[in-house]
Coordinates of C-alpha atoms in Angstrom, one line a residue:
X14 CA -89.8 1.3 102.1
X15 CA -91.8 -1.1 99.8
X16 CA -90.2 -4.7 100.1
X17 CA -91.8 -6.3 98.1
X18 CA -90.9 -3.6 95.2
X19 CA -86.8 -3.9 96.6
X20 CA -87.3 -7.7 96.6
X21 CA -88.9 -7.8 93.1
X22 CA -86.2 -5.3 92.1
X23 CA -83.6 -7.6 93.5
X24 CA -85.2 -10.6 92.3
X25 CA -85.5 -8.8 88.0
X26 CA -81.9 -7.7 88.8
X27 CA -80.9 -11.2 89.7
X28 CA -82.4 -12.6 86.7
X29 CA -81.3 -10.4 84.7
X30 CA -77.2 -11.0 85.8
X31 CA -78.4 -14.6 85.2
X32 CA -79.3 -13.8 81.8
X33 CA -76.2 -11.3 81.0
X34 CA -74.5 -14.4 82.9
X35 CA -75.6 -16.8 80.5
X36 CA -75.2 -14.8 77.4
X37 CA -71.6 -13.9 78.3
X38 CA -71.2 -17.7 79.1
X39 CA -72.8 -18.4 75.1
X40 CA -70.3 -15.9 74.1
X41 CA -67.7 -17.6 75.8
X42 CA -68.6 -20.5 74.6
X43 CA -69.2 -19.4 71.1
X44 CA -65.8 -17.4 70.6
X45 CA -63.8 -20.6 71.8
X46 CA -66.1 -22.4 69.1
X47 CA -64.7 -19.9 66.7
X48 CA -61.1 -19.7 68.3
X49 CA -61.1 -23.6 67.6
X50 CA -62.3 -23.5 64.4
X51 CA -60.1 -20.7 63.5
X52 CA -57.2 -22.8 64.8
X53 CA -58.5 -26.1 62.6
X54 CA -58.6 -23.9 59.5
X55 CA -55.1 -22.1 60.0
X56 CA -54.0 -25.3 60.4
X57 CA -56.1 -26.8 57.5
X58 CA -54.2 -23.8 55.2
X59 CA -50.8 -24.4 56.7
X60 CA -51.2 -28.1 55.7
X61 CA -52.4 -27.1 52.6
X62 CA -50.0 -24.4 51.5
X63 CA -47.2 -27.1 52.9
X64 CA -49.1 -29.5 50.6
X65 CA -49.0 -27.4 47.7
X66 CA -45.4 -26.5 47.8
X67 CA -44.5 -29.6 48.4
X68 CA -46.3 -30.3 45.7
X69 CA -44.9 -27.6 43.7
X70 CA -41.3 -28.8 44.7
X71 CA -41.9 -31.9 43.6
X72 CA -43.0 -30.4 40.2
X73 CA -40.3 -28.4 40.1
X74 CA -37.7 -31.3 40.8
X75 CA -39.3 -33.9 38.2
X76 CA -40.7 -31.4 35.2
X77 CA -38.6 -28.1 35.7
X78 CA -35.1 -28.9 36.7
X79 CA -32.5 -26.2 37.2
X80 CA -30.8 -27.7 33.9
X81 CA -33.4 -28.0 31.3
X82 CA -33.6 -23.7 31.7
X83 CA -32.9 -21.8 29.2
X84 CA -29.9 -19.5 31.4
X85 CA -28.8 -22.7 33.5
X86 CA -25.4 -21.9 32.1
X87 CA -24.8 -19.3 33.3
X88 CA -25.4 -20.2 36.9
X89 CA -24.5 -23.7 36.0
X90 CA -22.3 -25.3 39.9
X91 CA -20.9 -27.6 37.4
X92 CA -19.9 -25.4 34.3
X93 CA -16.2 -25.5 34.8
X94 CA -16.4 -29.5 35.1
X95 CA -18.2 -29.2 32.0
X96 CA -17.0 -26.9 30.2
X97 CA -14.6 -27.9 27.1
X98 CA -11.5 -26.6 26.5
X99 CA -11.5 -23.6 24.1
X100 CA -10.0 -26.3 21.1
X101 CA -9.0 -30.0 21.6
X102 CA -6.3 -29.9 18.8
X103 CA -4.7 -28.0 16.4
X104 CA -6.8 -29.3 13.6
X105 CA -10.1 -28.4 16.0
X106 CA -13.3 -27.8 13.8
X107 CA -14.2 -25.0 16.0
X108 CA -10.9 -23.1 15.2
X109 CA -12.9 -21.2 12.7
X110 CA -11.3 -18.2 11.2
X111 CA -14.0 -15.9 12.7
X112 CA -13.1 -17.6 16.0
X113 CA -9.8 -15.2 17.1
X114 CA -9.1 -18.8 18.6
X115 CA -6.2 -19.7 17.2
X116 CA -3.4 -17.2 15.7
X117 CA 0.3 -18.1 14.5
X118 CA 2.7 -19.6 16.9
X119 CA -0.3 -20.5 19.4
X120 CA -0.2 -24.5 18.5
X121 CA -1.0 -26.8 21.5
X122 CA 2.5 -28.0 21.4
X123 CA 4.3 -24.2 22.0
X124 CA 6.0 -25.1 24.6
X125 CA 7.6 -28.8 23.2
X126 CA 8.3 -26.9 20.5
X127 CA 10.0 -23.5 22.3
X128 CA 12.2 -25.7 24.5
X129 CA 13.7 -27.7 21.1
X130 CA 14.1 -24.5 19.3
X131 CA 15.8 -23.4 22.6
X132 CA 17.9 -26.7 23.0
X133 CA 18.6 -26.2 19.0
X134 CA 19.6 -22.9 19.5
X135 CA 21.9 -23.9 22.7
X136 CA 23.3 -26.3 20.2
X137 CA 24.1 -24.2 17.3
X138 CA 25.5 -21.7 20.1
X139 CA 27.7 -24.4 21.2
X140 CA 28.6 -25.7 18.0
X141 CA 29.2 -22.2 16.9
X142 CA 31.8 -21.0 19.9
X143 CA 33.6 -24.8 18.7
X144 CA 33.9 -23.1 15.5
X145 CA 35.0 -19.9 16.6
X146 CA 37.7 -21.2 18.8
X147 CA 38.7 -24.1 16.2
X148 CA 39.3 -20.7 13.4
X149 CA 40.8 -18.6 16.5
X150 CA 43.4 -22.0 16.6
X151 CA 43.7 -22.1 13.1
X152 CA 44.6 -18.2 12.3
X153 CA 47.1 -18.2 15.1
X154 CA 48.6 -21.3 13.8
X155 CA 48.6 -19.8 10.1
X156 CA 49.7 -16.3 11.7
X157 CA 52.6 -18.5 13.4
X158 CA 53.4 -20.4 10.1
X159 CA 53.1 -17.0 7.6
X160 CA 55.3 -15.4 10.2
X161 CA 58.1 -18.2 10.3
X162 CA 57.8 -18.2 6.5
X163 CA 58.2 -14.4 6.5
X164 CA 61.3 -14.2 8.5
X165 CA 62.8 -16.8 6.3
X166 CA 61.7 -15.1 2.9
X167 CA 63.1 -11.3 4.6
X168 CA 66.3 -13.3 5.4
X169 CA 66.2 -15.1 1.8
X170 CA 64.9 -11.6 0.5
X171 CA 67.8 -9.4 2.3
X172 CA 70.5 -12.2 1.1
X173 CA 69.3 -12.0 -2.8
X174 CA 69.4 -8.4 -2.5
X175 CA 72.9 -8.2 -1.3
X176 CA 73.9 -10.5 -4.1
X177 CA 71.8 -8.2 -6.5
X178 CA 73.5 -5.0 -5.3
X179 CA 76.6 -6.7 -6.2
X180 CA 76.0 -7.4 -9.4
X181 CA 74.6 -4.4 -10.1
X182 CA 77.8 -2.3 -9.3
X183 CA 79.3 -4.8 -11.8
X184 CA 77.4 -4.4 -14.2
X185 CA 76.9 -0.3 -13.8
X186 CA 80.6 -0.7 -13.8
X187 CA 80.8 -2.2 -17.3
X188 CA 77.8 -0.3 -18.8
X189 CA 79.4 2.9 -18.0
X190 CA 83.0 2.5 -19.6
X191 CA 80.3 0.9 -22.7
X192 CA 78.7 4.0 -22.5
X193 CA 81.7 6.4 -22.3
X194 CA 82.8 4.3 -25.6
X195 CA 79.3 4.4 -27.4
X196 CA 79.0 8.6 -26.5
X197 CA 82.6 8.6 -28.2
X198 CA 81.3 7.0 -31.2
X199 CA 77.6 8.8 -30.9
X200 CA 79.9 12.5 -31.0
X201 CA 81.7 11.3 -34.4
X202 CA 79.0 10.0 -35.8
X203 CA 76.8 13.1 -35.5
X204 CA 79.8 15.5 -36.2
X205 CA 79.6 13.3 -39.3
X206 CA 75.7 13.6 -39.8
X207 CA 75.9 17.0 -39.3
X208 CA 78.3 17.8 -42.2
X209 CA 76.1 15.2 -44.4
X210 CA 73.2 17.4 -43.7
X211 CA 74.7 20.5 -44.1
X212 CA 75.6 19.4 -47.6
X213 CA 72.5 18.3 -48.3
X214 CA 70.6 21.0 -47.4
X215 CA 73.1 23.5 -49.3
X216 CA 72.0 21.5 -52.0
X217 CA 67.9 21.1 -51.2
X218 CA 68.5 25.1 -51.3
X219 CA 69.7 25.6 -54.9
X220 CA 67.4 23.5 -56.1
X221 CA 64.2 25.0 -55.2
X222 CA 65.7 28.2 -56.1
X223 CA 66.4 27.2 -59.7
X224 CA 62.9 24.4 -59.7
X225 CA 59.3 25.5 -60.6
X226 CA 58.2 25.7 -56.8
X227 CA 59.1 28.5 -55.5
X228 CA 59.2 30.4 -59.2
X229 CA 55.3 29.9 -59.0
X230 CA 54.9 28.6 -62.2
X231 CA 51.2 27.4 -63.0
X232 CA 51.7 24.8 -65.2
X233 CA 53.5 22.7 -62.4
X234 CA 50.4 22.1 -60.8
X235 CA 48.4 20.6 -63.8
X236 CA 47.8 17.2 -63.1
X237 CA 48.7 14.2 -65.8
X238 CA 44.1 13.5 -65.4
X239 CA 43.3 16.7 -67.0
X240 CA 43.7 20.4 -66.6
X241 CA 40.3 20.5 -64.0
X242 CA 42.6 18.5 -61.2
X243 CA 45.5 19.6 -59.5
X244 CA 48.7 18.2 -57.7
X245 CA 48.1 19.4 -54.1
X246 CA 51.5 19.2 -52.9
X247 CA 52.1 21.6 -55.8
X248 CA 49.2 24.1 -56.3
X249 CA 50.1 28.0 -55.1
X250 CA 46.0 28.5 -54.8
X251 CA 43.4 29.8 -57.5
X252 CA 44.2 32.8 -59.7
X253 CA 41.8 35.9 -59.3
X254 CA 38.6 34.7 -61.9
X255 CA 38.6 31.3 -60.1
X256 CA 38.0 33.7 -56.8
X257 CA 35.7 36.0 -58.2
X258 CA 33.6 33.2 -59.9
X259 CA 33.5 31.4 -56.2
X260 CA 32.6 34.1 -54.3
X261 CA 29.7 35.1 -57.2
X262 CA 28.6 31.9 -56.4
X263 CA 28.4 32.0 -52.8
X264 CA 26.6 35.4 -53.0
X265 CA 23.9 33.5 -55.3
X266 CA 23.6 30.4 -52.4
X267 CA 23.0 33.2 -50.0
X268 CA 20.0 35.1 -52.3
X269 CA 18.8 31.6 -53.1
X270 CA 18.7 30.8 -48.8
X271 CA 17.7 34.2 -47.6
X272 CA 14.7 33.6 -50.7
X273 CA 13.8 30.1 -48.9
X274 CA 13.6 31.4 -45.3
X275 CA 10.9 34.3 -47.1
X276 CA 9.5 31.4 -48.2
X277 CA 9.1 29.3 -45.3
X278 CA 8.5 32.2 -43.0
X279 CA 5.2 33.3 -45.1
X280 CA 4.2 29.3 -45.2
X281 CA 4.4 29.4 -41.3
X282 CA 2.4 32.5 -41.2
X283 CA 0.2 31.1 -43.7
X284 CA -0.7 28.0 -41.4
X285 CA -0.3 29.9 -38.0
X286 CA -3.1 32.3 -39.4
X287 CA -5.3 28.9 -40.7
X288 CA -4.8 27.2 -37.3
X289 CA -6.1 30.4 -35.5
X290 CA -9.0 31.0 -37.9
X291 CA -9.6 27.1 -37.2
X292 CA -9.8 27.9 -33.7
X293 CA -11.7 30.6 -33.8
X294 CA -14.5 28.6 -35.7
X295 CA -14.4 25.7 -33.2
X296 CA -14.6 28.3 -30.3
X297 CA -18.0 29.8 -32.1
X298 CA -19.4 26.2 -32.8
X299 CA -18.8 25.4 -29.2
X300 CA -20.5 28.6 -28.3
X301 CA -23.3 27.9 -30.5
X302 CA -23.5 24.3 -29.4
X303 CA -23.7 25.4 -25.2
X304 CA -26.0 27.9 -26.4
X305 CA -28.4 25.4 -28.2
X306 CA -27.7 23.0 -25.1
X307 CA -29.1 25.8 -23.1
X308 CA -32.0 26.9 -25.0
X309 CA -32.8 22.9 -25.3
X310 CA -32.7 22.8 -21.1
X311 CA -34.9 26.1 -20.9
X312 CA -37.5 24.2 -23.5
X313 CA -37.7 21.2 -21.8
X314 CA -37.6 22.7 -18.3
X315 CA -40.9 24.6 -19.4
X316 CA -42.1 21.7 -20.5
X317 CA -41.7 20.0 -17.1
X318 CA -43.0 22.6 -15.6
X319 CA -46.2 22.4 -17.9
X320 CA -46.5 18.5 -17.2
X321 CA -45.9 19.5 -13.2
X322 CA -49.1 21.8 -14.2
X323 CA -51.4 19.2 -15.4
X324 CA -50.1 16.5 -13.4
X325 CA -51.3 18.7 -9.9
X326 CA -54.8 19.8 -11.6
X327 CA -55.1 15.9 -12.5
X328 CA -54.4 15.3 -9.0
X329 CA -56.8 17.9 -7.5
X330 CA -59.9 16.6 -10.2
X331 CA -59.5 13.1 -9.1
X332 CA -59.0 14.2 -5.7
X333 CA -61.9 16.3 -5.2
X334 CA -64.0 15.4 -8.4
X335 CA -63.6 11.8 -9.3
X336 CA -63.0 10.7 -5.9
X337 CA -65.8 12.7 -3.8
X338 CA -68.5 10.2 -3.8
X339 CA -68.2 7.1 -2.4
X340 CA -70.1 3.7 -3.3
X341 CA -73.7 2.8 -1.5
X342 CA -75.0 -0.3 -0.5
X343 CA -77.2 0.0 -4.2
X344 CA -73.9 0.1 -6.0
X345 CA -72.6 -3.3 -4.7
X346 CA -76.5 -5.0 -5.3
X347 CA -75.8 -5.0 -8.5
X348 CA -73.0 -7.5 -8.6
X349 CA -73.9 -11.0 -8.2
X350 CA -77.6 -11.3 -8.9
X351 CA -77.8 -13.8 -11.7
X352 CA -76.7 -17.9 -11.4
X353 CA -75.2 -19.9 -13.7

């Protein structure tokens, strides 16, 4: 075995776990550096980040408070306290129309105004049952009274009739022996109208069979006037000629009327045939005038047409011809090269 090689061996190997030793110590040493500054610069960016929210919180309380936002009402803690009440008065400004706010028989004071309508209407109830009671007492007083009164006028009645009855069988009594008396006289006194009349109709007789009335003489009816006129009560009715001269000229009015309806009849036809020859013309001029109307559309619908025509080769020249070239630099040196 070589000692001195083991020993030297030993020795390197020693100094080497010294070295390794040492580095692993610098290490060490060197990681709780870092570890310590690590812990210093966590705790540096804690303090900052609790500085800058703190900061950030105290912007937030002095330049951006919860109420100066734009939505703050409607997370507002205090909005109810706050909050007006959807109108103040009847007369409110902000009753608008538009609003829906405020509608008829809403008013603020509904309910003063409901309980005297109800107290009004208890009292006009009231006052109303008074009345009805006050007529029920009434009517049965005047039901007691008319009855009274109309017991007293049936007994008055029934007492005046009795009386009445009375003096009617006196007095049927007396008219009927005055009536057997008058009917006594009445019988003579016709017995003697009758003979009267007899005679005077025996002699009414013999004179219309001897007088000019029933003999049918003419002349009788000639009136005092002239021999034209005629006493009516007299006249037997017109001789033969009169008749035949009448009836001659009836048959004459009837020529003359059935002529007139001939008449009348060809002047309807006349006008019925003028009216339809009228509308027959109107008919052709209105056929005429559509058919000009549509020869005047079929011109200037060619026409149209023709304008359509140019109007697209226009569009297609200027398009393709007019419009093809575009301006160079050259054209646009021209402008602007003189002073004034």
């Amino acid at each position: 075995v070589d000692k001195d090689a083991l020993d030297t061996q030993v020795k390197d190997r020693k100094i080497q776990e010294a070295a390794e030793k040492a580095r692993n110590e610098e290490l060490a040493n060197e990681m709780k550096q870092n570890d310590k500054i690590m812990c210093m610069l966590e705790e540096r960016q804690k303090n900052d980040i609790r500085n800058i929210n703190k900061a950030i919180s105290e912007f937030q309380k002095n330049f951006q408070k919860p109420e100066t936002r734009r939505e703050f009402d409607l997370y507002d803690p205090q909005a109810l306290k706050k909050d007006r009440p959807a109108r103040l008065s009847d007369n409110d400004p902000r009753c608008t129309v538009s609003g829906l706010q405020k509608f008829m028989g809403e008013d603020l004071n509904y309910d003063q105004r409901m309980k005297f309508q109800k107290e009004q209407l208890r009292e006009w109830s009231l006052q109303q049952q008074r009345d009805w009671k006050n007529a029920l007492a009434d009517q049965k007083f005047a039901d007691d009274l008319y009855d009274k009164n109309r017991i007293e006028l049936d007994q008055k009645t029934m007492e005046q009739q009795q009386k009445e009855e009375e003096s009617r069988r006196a007095v049927c009594a007396a008219t009927k022996d005055f009536n057997r008396t008058q009917a006594a006289e009445l019988a003579e006194r016709k017995k003697l109208e009758k003979y009267q009349k007899m005679k005077d109709d025996m002699n009414e007789i013999s004179s219309l069979l001897q007088g000019d009335l029933l003999s049918e003489n003419p002349e009788q009816a000639v009136s005092s006037f002239g021999r034209h006129r005629v006493i009516t009560d007299r006249w037997k009715g017109m001789n033969r000629d009169q008749l035949m001269a009448i009836r001659y000229f009836q048959q004459q009015q009837v020529v003359e009327k059935q002529r007139l309806k001939e008449e009348e009849r060809r002047r309807d036809a006349e006008w019925d045939r003028q009216i339809l020859q009228a509308a027959r013309a109107q008919l052709i001029i209105e056929r005429q005038q559509q058919r000009q109307k549509w020869e005047r559309r079929q011109t200037l619908d060619s026409i149209n047409t023709e304008l359509c025509r140019e109007q697209k080769a226009k569009n297609i020249y200027l398009k393709e011809e007019a419009y093809s070239n575009f301006p160079t630099a050259q054209y646009y040196a021209q402008f602007n090269t003189t002073s004034r």
